[in-house]
């Protein structure tokens, strides 16, 4: 079976100038990926007739399917429909069904149909109308030598309804598609290059229809294994076998699969063990608590926190000894320990975690540079500590420390 | 003066398959727009040598500047460097300065340099190394018949540092660019359509070389006035006059200009008035404290916080009366008031702010729907309250509430 290729073209100067973020093409990609259509290329171009024609022509020469979004509004800077009509030599004609759709939409909102909107019911002769349930601009489907061009509005929720309801089902009927499966393994606490060395033998032995990609993030690397085959069950079984063979090598770094975030993984561990948690934060200023509580249902295990930015708050609210701060400083293993103990006792939770460090950009010294953070966990009768060095600017240091703290919690819970 | 055109190429199957959202090209577009470079086209392509070469060649034929991101990692699926080296016929050679950079990075993290990472110091002979302060892959600058190709890593914070520190200044020197001035006015607490009605008369009277854009964000709208001209001083004076004419109409919504974030504006107000602040958060789970402390120097006015997720913590740590919670509920004006009073007294600050609400997705009722949040500020002998309705999903509700709380603080301080 041969691969079916697609290209996605988003039209609009507002994308090129960075005024809006293009999220349409990601969403379309995901939908196509799910049905085994391979996206070869995406591009964003300007709202000009010649540019649009050239782009669609080029894509059509390369790929089986071309998705065009944007440039279908009623205003004069929206040129997609006219460009496609000219390119395919299909003159515009009134499409009765499209007119009824537009009239319906206007009726629904209790408005009079304007001449400008009536123009939207004119479609290239020979194209197939795609109903727009959520707006006035119909979509268009063009057949061309066994290839297909689809034109949709740029408004995301109009485009998505068209894709889901009409276009994807039509594509599945029209083309014979392969089976594509992705498996994502989420790791934390190991850099991309070390990870790649650890798994080199496994990776090199992968059959050619299975491909591995490294997707790095903040203190994390996602491994994505992509398989292409003809029978879903066979491919699924083969990939599960490969993942099972890989896991023992990197077990301690793996916190989950698919879309699972580290804060969700930590939440699942806490819930499974019926444990409660509280944070005592200095340099992260509430970021760790924010990550933990960004998970829906976190009130099952999260109680509360004290953010102790000033030393007096550490002393008064977390029971840190003034002598400890005087002797070792607020950013020290000793202070972190007392903070973790303090929050655990104060909020009567199972696990108390603390962070104290230098977020920057000021306040660093040679001994305690910007980005240096001490963390401590008070849990199960002991206090463990860890020192990390975050890599960058203030916000990054805060975020990196938060992720590292989540990993510290995860490891502590797993070892418990 | 002729226009300078650019194209942006993002490399990586993870973008084509929709596994990550490309935010790099939007950010690069914005930077180029700021210095008067026109982005003609952006595209995302696959990690294949032939595809990369064809794309860069095509862009180079069309435009003056080509920005390539991605495909520079140390693993074998990262092919950009080899493709560019082959295309420009520049064999890879060890770049001593790049080697020192990589060694530095490894030293900083106290790790041994691996062979894989050493390979990253090999660059196409004749290209110019661009230092990567935040990662191991150096960037590359290629000169080609008065045109320029720049290759950068796909990791956003590495790419951004390179652009800001090295590439944008180099471009400004290399090309003769028009004078473009942006003035950004930051508003909060008024929607885009209301704002546009308020300022319609001023906007319609703008001369053609000044353009206004509305950039909506979370509970905020930025107004960006863009002027194009030949003499900086003349244009600058003209734009300042226009801004001065606009301001009186919308004064109460304007919290700042340029890059100033609302949390920075609030920090400046607190510092100017020598006031201290603490937060008592329930539904936002530390997000407000995180925003406040994301500002460098916030320890001058920020003391600490209590995150009271559970009712017992509200009662025990914030002195909320159990009767108040019983009678009015944890999400109520009365509870919010007592929380704000409680945190102000507990941490002995000038201004205590509280939030209690339903972040969702569960826990909403008809009377208290998801997204409903009560806020209170205890300051100057009184307690003020405000109820808001956030618009969406859990994370969005948390973020929106945090911004609204910052605006509440701002208004309170301005009126004081």
PDB file of C-alpha atoms in Angstrom, chain B residues 59 95 106 250 265 283 309-310 361 377:
ATOM      1  CA  UNK B  59      13.522  30.123   0.211  1.00  0.00           C
ATOM      2  CA  UNK B  95      35.100  24.694  15.701  1.00  0.00           C
ATOM      3  CA  UNK B 106      28.979  20.406  30.661  1.00  0.00           C
ATOM      4  CA  UNK B 250      -8.946  55.169  28.231  1.00  0.00           C
ATOM      5  CA  UNK B 265       2.919  47.175  37.014  1.00  0.00           C
ATOM      6  CA  UNK B 283      -8.898  27.858  43.795  1.00  0.00           C
ATOM      7  CA  UNK B 309      -6.974  24.354  49.540  1.00  0.00           C
ATOM      8  CA  UNK B 310      -8.825  22.559  52.306  1.00  0.00           C
ATOM      9  CA  UNK B 361     -14.051  20.966  35.749  1.00  0.00           C
ATOM     10  CA  UNK B 377      -8.617  42.778  49.481  1.00  0.00           C
TER      11      UNK B 377
END
